[in-house]
Coordinates of N, CA and C in Angstrom, one line a residue:
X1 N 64.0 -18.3 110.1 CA 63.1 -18.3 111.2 C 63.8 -19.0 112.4
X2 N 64.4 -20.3 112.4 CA 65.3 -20.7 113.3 C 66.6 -20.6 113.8
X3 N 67.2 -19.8 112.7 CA 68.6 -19.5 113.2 C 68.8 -18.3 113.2
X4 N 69.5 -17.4 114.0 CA 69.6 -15.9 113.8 C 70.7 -15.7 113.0
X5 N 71.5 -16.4 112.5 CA 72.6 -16.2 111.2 C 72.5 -16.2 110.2
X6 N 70.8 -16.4 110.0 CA 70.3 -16.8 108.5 C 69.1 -15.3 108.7
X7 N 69.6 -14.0 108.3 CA 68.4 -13.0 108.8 C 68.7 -11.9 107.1
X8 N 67.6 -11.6 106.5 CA 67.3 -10.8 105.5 C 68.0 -9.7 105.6
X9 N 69.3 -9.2 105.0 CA 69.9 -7.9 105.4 C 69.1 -6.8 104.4
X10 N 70.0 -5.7 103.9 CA 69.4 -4.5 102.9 C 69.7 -4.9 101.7
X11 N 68.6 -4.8 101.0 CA 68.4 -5.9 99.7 C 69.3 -4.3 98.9
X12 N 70.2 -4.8 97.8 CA 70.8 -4.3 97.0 C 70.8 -4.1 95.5
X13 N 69.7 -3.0 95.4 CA 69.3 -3.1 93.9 C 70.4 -3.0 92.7
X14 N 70.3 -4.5 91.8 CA 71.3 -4.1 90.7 C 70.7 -3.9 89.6
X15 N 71.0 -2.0 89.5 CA 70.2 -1.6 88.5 C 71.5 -0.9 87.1
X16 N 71.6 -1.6 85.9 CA 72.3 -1.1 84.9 C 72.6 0.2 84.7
X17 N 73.6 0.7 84.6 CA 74.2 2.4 84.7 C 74.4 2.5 82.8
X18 N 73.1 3.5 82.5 CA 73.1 3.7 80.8 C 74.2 4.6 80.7
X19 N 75.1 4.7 79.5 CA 75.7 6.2 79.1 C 74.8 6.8 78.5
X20 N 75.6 8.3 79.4 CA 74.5 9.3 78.8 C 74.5 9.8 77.3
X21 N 75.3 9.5 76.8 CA 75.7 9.7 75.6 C 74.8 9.1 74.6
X22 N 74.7 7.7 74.7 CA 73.9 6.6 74.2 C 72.5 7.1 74.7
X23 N 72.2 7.3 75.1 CA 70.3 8.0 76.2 C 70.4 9.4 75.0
X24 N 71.3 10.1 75.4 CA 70.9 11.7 74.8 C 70.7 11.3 73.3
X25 N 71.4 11.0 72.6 CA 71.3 10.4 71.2 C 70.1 9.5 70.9
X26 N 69.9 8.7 71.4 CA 68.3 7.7 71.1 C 66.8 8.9 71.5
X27 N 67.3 9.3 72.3 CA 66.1 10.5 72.8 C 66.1 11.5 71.6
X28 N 67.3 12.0 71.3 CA 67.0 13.0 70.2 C 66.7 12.6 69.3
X29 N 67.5 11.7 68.2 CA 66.0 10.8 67.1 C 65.2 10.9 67.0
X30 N 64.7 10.1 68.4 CA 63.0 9.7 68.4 C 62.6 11.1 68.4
X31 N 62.7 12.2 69.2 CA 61.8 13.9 69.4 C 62.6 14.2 68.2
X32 N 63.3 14.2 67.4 CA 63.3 14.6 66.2 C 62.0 14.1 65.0
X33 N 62.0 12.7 65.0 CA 61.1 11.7 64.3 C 59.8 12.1 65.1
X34 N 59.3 12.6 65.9 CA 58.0 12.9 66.6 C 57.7 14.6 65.9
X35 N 59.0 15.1 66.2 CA 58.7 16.6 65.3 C 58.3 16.9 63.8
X36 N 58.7 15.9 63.4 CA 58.8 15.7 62.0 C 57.8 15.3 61.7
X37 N 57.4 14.2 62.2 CA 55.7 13.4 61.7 C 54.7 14.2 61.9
X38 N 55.2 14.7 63.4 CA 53.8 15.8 63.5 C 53.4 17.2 62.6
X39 N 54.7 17.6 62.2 CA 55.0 18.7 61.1 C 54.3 18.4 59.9
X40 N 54.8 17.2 59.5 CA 54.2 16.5 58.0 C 52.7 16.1 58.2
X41 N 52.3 15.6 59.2 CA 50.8 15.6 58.9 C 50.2 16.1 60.3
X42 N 50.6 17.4 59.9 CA 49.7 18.4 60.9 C 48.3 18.4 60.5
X43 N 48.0 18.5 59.2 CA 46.6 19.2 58.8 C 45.6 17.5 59.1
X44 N 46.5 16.1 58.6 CA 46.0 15.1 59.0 C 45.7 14.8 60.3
X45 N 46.4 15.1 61.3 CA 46.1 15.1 62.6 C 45.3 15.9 63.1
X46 N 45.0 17.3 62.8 CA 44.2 18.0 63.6 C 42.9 19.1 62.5
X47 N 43.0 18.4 61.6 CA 42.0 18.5 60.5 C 40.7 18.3 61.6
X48 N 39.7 19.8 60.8 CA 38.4 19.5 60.9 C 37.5 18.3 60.4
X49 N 36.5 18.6 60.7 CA 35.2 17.9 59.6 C 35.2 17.9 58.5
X50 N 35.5 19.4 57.8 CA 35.8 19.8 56.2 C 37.0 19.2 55.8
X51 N 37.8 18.8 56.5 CA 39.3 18.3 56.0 C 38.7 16.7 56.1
X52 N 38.4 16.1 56.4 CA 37.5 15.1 56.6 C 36.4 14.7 55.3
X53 N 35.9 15.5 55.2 CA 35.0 15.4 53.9 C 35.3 15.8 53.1
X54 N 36.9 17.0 52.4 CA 37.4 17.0 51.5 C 38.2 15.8 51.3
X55 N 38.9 15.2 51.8 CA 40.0 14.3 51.3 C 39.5 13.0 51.3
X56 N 37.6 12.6 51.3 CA 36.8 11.8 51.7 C 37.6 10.6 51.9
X57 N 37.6 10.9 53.5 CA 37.9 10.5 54.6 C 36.6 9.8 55.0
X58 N 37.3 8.6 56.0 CA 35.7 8.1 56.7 C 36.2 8.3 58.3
X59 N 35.2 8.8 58.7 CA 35.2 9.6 60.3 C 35.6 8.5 61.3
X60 N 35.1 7.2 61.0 CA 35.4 5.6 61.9 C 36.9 5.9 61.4
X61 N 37.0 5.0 60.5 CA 38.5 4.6 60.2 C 39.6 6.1 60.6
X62 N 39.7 7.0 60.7 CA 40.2 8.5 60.7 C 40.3 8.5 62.3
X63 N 39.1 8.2 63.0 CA 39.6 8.1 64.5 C 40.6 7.0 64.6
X64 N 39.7 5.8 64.4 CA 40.9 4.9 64.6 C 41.6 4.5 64.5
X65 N 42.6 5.2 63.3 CA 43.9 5.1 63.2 C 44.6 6.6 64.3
X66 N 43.4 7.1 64.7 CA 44.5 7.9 65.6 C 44.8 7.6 66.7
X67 N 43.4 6.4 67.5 CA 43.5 5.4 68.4 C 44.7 4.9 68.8
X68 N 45.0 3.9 67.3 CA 45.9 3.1 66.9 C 47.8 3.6 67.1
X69 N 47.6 5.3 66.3 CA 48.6 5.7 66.5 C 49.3 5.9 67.7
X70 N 48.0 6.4 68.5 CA 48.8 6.7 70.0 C 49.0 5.7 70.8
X71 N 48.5 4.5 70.8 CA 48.9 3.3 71.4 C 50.1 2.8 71.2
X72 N 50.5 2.6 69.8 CA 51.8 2.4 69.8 C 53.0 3.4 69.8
X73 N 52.5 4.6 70.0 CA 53.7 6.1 70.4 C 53.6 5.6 71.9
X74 N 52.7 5.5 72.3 CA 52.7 5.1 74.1 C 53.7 3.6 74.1
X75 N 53.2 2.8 73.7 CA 54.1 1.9 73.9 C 55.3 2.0 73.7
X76 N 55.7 2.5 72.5 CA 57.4 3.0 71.9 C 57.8 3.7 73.0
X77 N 56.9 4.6 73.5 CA 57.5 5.9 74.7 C 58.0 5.5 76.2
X78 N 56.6 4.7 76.4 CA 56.8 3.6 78.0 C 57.9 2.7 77.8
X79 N 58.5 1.8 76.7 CA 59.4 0.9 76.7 C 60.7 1.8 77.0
X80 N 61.1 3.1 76.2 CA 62.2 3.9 76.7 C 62.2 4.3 77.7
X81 N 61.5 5.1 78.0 CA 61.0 5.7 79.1 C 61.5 4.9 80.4
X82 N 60.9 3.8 80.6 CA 60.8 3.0 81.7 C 61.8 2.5 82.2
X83 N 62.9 2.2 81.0 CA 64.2 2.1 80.8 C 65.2 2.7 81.2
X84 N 65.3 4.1 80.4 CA 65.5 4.7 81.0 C 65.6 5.3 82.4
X85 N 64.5 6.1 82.7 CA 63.7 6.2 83.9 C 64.6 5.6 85.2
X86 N 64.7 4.2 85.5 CA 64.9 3.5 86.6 C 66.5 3.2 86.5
X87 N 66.9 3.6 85.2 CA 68.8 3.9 85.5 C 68.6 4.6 85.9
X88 N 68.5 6.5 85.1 CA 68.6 7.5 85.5 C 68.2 8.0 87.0
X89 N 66.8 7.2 87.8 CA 66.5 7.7 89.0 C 67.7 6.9 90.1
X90 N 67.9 5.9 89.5 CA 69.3 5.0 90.4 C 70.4 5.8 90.7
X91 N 71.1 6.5 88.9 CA 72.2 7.0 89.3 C 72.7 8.0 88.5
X92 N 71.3 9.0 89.3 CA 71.2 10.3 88.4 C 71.3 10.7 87.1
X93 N 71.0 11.8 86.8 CA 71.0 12.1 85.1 C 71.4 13.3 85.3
X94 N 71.4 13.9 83.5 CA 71.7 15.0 82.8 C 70.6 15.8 83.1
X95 N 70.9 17.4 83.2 CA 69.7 18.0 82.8 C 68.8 18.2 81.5
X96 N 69.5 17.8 80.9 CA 69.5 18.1 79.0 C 68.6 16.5 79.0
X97 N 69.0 15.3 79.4 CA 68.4 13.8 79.4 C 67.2 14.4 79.9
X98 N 66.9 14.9 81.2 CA 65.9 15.5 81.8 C 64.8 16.0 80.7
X99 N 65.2 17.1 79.7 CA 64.4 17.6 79.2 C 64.1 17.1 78.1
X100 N 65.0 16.2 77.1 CA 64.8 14.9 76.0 C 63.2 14.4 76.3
X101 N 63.4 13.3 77.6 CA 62.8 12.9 78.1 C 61.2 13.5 78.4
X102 N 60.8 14.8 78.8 CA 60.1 15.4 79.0 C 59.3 15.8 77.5
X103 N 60.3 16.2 76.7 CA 59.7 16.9 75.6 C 59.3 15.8 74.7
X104 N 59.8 14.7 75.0 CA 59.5 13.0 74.3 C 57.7 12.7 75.2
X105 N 57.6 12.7 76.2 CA 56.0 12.8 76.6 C 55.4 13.8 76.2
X106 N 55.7 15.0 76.1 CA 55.0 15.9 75.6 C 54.7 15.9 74.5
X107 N 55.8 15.2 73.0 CA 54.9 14.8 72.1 C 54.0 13.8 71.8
X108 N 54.2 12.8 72.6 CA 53.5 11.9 72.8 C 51.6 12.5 73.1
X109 N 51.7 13.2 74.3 CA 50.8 14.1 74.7 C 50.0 14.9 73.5
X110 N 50.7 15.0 72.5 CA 50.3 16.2 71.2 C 49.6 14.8 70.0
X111 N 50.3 14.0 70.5 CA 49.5 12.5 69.5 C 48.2 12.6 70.4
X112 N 48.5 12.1 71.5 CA 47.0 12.1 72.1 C 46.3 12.7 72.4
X113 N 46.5 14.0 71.9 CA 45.3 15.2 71.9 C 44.9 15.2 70.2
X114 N 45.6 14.6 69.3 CA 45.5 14.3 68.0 C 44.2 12.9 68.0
X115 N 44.3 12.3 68.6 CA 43.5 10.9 68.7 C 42.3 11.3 69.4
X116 N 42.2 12.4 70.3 CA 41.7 13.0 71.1 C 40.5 13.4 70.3
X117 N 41.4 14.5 69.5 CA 40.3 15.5 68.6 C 39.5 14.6 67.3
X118 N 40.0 13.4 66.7 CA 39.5 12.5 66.1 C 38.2 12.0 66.5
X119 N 38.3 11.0 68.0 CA 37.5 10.4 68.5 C 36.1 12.1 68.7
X120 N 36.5 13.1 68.8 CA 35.5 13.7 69.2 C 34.8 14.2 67.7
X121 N 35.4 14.4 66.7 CA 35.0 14.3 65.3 C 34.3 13.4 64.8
X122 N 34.3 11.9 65.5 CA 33.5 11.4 65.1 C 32.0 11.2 65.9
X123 N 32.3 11.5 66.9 CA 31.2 11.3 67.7 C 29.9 12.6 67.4
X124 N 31.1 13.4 67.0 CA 29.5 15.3 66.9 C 29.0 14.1 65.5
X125 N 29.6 13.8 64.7 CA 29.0 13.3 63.6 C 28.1 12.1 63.3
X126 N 28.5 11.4 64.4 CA 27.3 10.2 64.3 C 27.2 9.9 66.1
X127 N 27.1 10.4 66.5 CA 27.0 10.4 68.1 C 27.4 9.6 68.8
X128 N 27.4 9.0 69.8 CA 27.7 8.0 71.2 C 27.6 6.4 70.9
X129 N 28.3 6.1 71.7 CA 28.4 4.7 71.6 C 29.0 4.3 72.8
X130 N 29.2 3.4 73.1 CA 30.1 2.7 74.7 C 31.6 2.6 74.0
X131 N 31.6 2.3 73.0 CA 33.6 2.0 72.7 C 33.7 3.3 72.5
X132 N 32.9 4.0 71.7 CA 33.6 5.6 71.1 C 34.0 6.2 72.3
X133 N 32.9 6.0 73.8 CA 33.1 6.8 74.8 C 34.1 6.2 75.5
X134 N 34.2 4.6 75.9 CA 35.6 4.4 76.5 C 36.9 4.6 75.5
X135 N 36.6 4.8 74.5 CA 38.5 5.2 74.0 C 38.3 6.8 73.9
X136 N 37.4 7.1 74.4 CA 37.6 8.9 74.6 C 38.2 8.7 76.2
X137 N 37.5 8.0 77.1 CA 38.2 8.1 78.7 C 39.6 7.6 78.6
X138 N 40.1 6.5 78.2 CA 41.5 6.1 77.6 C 42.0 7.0 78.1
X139 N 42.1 7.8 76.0 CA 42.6 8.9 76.4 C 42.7 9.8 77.2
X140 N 41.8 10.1 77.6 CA 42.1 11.1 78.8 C 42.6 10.4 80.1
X141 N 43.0 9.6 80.3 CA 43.4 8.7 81.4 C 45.1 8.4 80.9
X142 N 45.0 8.3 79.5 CA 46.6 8.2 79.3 C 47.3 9.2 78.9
X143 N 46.3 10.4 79.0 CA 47.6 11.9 78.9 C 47.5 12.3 80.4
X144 N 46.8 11.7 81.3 CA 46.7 12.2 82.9 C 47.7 11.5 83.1
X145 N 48.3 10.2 83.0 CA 49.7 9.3 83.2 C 50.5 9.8 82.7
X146 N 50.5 10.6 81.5 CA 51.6 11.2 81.0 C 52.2 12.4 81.3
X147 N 51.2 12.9 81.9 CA 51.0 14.7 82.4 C 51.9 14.0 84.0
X148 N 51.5 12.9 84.8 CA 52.4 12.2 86.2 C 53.6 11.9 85.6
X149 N 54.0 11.2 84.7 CA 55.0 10.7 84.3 C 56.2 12.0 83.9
X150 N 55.6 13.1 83.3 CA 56.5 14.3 82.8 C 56.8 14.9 84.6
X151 N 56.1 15.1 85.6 CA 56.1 15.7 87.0 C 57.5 14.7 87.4
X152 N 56.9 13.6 87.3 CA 57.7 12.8 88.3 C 59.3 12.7 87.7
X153 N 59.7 12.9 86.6 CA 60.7 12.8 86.0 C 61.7 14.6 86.7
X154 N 60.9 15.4 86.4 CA 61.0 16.8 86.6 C 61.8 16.8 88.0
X155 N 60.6 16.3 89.2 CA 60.7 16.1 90.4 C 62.1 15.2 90.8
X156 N 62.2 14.2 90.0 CA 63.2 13.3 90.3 C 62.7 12.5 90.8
X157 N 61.4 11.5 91.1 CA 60.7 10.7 91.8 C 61.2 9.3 91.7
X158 N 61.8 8.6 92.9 CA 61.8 7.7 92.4 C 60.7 6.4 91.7
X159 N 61.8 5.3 91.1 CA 60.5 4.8 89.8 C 59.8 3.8 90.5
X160 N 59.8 3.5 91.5 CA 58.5 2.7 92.3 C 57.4 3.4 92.6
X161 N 57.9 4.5 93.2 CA 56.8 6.1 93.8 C 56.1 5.9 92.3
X162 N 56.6 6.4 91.1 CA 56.1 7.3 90.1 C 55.3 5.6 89.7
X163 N 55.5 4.0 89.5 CA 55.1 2.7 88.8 C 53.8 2.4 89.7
X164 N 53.9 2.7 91.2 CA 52.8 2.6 92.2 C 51.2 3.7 92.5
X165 N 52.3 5.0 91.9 CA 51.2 6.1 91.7 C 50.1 5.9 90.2
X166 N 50.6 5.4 89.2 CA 49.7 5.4 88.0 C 49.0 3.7 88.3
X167 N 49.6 2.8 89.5 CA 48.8 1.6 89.3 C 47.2 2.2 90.2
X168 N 47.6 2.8 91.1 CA 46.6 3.8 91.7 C 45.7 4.0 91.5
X169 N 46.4 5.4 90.2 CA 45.4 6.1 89.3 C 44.4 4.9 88.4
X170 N 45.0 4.3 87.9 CA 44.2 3.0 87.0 C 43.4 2.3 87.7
X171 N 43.4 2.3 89.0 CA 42.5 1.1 89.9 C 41.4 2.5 89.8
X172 N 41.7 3.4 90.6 CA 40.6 4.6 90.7 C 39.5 4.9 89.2
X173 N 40.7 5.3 88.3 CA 40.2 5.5 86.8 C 38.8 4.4 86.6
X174 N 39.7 3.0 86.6 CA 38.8 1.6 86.3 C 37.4 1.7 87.4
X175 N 37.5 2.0 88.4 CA 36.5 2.0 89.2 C 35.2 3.5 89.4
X176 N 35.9 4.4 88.8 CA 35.2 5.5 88.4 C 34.2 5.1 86.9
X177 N 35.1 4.6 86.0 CA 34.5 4.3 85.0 C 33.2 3.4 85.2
X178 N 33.2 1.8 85.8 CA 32.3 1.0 85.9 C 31.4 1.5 86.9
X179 N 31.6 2.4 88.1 CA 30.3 3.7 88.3 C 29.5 4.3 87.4
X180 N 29.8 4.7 86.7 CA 28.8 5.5 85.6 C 28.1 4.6 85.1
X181 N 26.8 5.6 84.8 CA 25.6 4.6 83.8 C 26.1 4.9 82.3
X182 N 26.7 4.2 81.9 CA 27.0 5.0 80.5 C 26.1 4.4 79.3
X183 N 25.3 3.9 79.5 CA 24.5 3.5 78.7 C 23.5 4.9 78.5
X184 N 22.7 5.4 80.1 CA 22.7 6.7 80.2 C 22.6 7.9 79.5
X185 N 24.3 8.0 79.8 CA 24.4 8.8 79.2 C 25.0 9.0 77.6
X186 N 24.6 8.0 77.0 CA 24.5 7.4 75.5 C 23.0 7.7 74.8
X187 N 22.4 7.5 75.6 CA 20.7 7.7 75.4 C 20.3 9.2 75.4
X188 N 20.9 9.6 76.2 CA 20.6 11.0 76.6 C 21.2 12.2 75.7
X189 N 22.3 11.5 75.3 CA 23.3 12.6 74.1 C 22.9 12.9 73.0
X190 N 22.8 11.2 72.6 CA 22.1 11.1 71.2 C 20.7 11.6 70.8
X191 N 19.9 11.6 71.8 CA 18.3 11.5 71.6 C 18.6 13.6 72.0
X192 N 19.1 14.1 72.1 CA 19.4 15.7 72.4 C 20.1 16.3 71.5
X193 N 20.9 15.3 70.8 CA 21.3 15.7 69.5 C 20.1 15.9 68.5
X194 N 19.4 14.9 68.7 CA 17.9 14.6 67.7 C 17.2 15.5 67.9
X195 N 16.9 16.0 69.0 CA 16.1 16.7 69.3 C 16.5 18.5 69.2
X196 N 17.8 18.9 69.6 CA 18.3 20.1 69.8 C 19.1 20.3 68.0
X197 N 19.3 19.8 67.6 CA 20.1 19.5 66.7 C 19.7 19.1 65.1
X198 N 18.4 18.4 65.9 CA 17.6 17.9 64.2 C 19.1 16.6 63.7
X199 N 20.0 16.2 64.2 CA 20.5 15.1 63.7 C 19.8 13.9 63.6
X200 N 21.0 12.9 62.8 CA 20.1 11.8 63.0 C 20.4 10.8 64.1
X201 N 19.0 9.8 64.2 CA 18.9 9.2 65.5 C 19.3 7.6 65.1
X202 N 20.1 7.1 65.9 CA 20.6 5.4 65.4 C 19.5 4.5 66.2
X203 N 18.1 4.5 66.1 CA 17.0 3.9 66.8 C 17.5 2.2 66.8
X204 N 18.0 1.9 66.0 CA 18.4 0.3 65.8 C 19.3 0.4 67.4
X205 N 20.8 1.2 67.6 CA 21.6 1.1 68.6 C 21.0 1.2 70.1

């Protein structure tokens, strides 16, 4: 502030240069290891109700281990990912890294349409609640980040654009959600179920 020799020049990001060699290799693993699990327990991931009541299954525990699973596929994925990501946007990439990358959210994306179809398995079966319905928005809030995340990679965005755009979306998300009456529309589902439906009614909840 007092001396003009002392002035802020162009800040110089030092950002680590990955080999691509080492990136293509850890990416194919893991989308090999994502192909595979999903292969092996396809019918456990996207199993009906009958698949559910054959293998007496409980509808709670059955969602939430698919909860569970996509949390930590998101986590495993965001840790590379992010890593990744802000070499590769520094000092360019592969096309082939490009599509590792892509097709690594996209299975990710196929977990969370798996966790997706659970959480809604359990709800036709014993209806609404405030947690069942915020880990249904979640999910839908964390394949809408992943659905940005696969664009912005595509696009080439840089990773501040693409880390500032989903803090955004999350403030918005967060603020759309605490809008709604969801108590509401908990009362309204379940007692329509009871009614249209002849289900049963949780008068205690």
């Amino acid at each position: 502030l007092i001396s003009s020799a002392h002035i802020l020049g162009e800040k110089k990001e030092k950002v680590f240069k990955l080999d691509n060699t080492i990136v293509g290799t850890i990416l194919f693993l893991v989308n090999a290891l994502f192909i595979i699990f999903v292969f092996v327990q396809f019918a456990y991931l996207f199993g009906s109700a009958e698949y559910v009541y054959k293998n007496s299954l409980v509808f709670a525990e059955h969602a939430r281990s698919g909860f569970f699973q996509l949390a930590w596929v998101i986590a495993l994925a965001a840790l590379m990912l992010v890593f990744f990501y802000r070499s590769t946007a520094h000092h360019g990439t592969h096309k082939l890294l490009q599509f590792l990358k892509v097709l690594l959210i996209v299975q990710v994306g196929v977990i969370g349409y798996s966790a997706l179809h659970r959480i809604n398995l359990y709800q036709e079966a014993y209806g609404y609640t405030v947690l069942r319905l915020y880990v249904e928005w979640f999910i839908y809030f964390a394949m809408f980040i992943l659905a940005i995340a696969a664009g912005s990679i595509v696009i080439e965005w840089r990773f501040r654009k693409f880390f500032y755009t989903a803090m955004i979306c999350g403030v918005v998300a967060l603020t759309a959600v605490t809008s709604v009456n969801v108590d509401n529309m908990i009362a309204k589902e379940n007692v329509d179920r009871f009614i249209l439906n002849g289900k049963e009614l949780d008068i205690e909840y």
